[in-house]
mmCIF file of C-alpha atoms in Angstrom:
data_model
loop_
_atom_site.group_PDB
_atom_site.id
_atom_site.type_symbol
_atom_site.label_atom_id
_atom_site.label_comp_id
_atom_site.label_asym_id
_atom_site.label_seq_id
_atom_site.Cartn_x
_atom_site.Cartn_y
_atom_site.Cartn_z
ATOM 1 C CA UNK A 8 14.229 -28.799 -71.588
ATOM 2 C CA UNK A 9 17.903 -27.806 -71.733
ATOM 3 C CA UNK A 10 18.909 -25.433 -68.905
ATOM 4 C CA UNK A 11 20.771 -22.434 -70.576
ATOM 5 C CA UNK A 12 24.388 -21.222 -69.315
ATOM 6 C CA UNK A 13 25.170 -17.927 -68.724
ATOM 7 C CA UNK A 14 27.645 -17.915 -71.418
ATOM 8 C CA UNK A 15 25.503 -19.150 -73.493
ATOM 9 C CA UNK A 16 23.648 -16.687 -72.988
ATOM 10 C CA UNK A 17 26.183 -14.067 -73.493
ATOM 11 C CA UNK A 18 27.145 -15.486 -76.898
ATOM 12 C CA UNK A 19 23.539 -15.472 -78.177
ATOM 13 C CA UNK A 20 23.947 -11.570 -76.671
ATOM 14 C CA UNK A 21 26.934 -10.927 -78.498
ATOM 15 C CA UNK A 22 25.769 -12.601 -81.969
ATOM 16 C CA UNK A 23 22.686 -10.947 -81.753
ATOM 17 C CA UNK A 24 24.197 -7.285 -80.921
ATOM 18 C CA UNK A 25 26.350 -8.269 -84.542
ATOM 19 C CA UNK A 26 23.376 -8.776 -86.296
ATOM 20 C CA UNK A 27 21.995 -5.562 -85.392
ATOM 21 C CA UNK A 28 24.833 -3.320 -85.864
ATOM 22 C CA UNK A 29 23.686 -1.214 -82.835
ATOM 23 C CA UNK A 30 26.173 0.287 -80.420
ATOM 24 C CA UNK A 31 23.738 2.325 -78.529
ATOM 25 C CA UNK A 32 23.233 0.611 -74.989
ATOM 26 C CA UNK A 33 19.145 2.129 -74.514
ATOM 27 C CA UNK A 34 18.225 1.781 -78.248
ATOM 28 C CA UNK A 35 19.679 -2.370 -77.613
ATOM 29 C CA UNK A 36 17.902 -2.473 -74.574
ATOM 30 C CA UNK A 37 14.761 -1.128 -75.912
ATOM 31 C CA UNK A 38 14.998 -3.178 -79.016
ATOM 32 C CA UNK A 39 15.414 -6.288 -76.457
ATOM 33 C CA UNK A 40 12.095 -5.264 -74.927
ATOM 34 C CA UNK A 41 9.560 -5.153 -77.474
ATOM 35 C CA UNK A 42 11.376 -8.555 -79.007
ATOM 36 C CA UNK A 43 10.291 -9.850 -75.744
ATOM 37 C CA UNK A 44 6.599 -8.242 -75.619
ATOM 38 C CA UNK A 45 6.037 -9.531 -79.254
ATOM 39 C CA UNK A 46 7.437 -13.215 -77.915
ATOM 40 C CA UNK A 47 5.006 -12.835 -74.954
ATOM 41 C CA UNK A 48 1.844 -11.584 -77.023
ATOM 42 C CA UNK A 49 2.268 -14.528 -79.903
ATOM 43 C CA UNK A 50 2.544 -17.340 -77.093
ATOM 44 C CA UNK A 51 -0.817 -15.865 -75.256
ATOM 45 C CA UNK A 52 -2.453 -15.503 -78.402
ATOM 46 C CA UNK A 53 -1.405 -19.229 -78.804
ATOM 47 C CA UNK A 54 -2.524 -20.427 -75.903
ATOM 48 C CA UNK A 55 -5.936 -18.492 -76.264
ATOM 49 C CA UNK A 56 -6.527 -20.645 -79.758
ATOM 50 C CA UNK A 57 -5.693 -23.706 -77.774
ATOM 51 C CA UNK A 58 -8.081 -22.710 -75.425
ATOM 52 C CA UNK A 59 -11.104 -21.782 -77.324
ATOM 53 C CA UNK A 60 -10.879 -18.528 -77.303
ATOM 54 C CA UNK A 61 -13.771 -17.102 -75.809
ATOM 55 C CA UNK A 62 -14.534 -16.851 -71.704
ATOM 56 C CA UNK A 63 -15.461 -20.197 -70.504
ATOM 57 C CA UNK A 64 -18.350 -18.925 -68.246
ATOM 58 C CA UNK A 65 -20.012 -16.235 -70.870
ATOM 59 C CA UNK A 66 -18.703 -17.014 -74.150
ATOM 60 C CA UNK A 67 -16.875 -13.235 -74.911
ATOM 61 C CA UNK A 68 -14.537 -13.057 -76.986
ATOM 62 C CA UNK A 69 -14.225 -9.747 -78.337
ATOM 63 C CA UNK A 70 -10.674 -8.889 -77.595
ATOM 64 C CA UNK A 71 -7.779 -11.623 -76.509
ATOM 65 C CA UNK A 72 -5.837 -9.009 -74.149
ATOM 66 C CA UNK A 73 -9.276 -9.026 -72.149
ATOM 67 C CA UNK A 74 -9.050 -12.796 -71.606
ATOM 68 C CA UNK A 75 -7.380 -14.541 -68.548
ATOM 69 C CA UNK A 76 -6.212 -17.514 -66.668
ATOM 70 C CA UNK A 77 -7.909 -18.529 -63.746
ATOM 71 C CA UNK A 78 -6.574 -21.777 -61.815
ATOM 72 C CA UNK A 79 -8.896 -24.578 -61.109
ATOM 73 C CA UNK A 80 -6.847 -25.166 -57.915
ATOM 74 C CA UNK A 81 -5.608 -22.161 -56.268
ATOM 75 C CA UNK A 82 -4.020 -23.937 -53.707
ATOM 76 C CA UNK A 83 -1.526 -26.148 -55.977
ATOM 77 C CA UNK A 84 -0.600 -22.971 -57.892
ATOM 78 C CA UNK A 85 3.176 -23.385 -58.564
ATOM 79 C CA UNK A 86 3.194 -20.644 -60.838
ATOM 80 C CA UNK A 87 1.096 -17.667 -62.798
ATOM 81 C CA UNK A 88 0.775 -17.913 -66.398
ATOM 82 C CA UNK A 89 2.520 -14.812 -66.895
ATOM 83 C CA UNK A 90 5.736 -15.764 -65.004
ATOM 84 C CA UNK A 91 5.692 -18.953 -67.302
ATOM 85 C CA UNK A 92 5.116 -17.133 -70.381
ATOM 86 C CA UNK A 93 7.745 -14.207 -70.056
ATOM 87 C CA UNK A 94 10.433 -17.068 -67.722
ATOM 88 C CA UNK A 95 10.257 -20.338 -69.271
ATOM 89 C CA UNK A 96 8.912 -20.273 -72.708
ATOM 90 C CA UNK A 97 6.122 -22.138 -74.603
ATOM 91 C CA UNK A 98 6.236 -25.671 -74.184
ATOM 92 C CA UNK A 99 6.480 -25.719 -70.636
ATOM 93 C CA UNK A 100 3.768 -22.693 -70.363
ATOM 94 C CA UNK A 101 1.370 -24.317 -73.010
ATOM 95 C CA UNK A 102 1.706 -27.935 -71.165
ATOM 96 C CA UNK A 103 0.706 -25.993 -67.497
ATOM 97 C CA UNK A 104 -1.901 -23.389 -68.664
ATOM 98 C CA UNK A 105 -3.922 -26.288 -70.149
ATOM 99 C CA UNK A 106 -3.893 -28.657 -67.505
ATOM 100 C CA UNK A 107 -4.684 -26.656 -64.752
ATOM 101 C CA UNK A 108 -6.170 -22.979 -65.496
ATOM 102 C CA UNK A 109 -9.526 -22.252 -67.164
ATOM 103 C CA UNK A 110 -9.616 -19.017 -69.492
ATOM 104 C CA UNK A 111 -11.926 -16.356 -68.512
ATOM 105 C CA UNK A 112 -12.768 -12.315 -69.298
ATOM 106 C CA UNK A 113 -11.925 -9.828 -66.905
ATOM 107 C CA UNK A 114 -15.161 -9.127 -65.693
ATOM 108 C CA UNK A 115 -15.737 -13.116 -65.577
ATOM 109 C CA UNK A 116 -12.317 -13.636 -63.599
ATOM 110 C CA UNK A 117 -12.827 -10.597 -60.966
ATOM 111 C CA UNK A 118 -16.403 -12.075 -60.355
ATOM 112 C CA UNK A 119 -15.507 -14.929 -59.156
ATOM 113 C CA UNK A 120 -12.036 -13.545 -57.453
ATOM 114 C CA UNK A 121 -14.742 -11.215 -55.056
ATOM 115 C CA UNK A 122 -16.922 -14.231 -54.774
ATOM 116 C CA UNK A 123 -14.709 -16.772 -53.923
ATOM 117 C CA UNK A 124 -11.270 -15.742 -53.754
ATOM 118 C CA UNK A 125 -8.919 -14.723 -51.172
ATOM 119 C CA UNK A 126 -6.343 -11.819 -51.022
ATOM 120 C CA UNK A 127 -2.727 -12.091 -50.280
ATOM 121 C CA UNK A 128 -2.978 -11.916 -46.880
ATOM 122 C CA UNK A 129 -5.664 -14.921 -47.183
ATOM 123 C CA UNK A 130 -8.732 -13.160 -45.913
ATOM 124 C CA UNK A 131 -11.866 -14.195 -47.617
ATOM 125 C CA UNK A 132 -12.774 -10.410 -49.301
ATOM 126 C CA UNK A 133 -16.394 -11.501 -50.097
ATOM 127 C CA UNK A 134 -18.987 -9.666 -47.308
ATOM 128 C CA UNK A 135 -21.910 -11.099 -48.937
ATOM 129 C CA UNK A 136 -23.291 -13.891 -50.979
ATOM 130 C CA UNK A 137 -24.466 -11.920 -53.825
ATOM 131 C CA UNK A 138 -21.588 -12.063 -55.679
ATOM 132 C CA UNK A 139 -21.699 -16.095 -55.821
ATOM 133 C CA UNK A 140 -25.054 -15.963 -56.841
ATOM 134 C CA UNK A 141 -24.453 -13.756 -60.037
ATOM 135 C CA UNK A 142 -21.419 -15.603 -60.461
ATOM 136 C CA UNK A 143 -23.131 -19.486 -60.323
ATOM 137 C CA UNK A 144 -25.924 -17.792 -62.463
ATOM 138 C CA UNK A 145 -23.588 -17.477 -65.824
ATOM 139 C CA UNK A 146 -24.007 -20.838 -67.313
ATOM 140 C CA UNK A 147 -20.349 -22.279 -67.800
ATOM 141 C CA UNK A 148 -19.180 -22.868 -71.566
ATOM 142 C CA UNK A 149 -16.103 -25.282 -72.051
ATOM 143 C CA UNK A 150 -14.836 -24.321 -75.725
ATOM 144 C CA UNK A 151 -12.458 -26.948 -75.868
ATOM 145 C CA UNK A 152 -15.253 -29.611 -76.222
#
């Protein structure tokens, strides 16, 4: 991947201001925005076809906002998915999502963040066991396969 220069960037700026025949600054800046949402919806969309798309532990797959990545390895997280999608573009956020997170819903993914996961500070927030019991009981579905 070809690191971009700031005056590179500027020129794409410039040309692209051109095309638009905009001189307002906000109206620009909004424009710029939603270009980037759109960008950032189509490549999780993407990546949610790539994955199956449906939660790997109960098999919704109702709506693909309500899906999430969940890393297999906490620990040798490097980066979030969404920092990859909106930073560094698709191939390099297709090529990580895949190889180390598993796609699950919201209620799926906050499940197993109370069961097993840790908060910021690292503090274990699960009191009791019951939450890794409802959790474990949710047979796991791997779409992909």
């Amino acid at each position: 991947m070809t690191k971009v220069t700031k005056e590179k960037q500027h020129e794409y700026y410039v040309r692209w201001r051109a095309k638009l025949k905009i001189s307002d600054p906000q109206k620009l800046k909004r424009i710029a925005r939603e270009q980037a949402r759109g960008a950032r919806r189509r490549l999780k969309l993407k990546l949610i076809t790539l994955m199956g798309g449906k939660c790997w532990r109960c098999g919704w797959h109702e709506h693909p906002m309500g899906l999430e990545f969940d890393h297999t390895d906490p620990p040798t997280k490097q980066y979030t998915p969404g920092d990859l999608i909106s930073r560094y573009g698709s191939e390099k956020a297709i090529a990580y999502v895949t190889r180390r997170c598993i796609m699950l819903c919201a209620n799926c993914h906050a499940l197993k963040t109370v069961a097993y996961g840790e908060n910021l500070r690292g503090n274990n927030i699960s009191d009791t066991t019951a939450e890794r019991v409802l959790y474990e009981s949710i047979p796991t579905i791997d779409p992909r396969s």
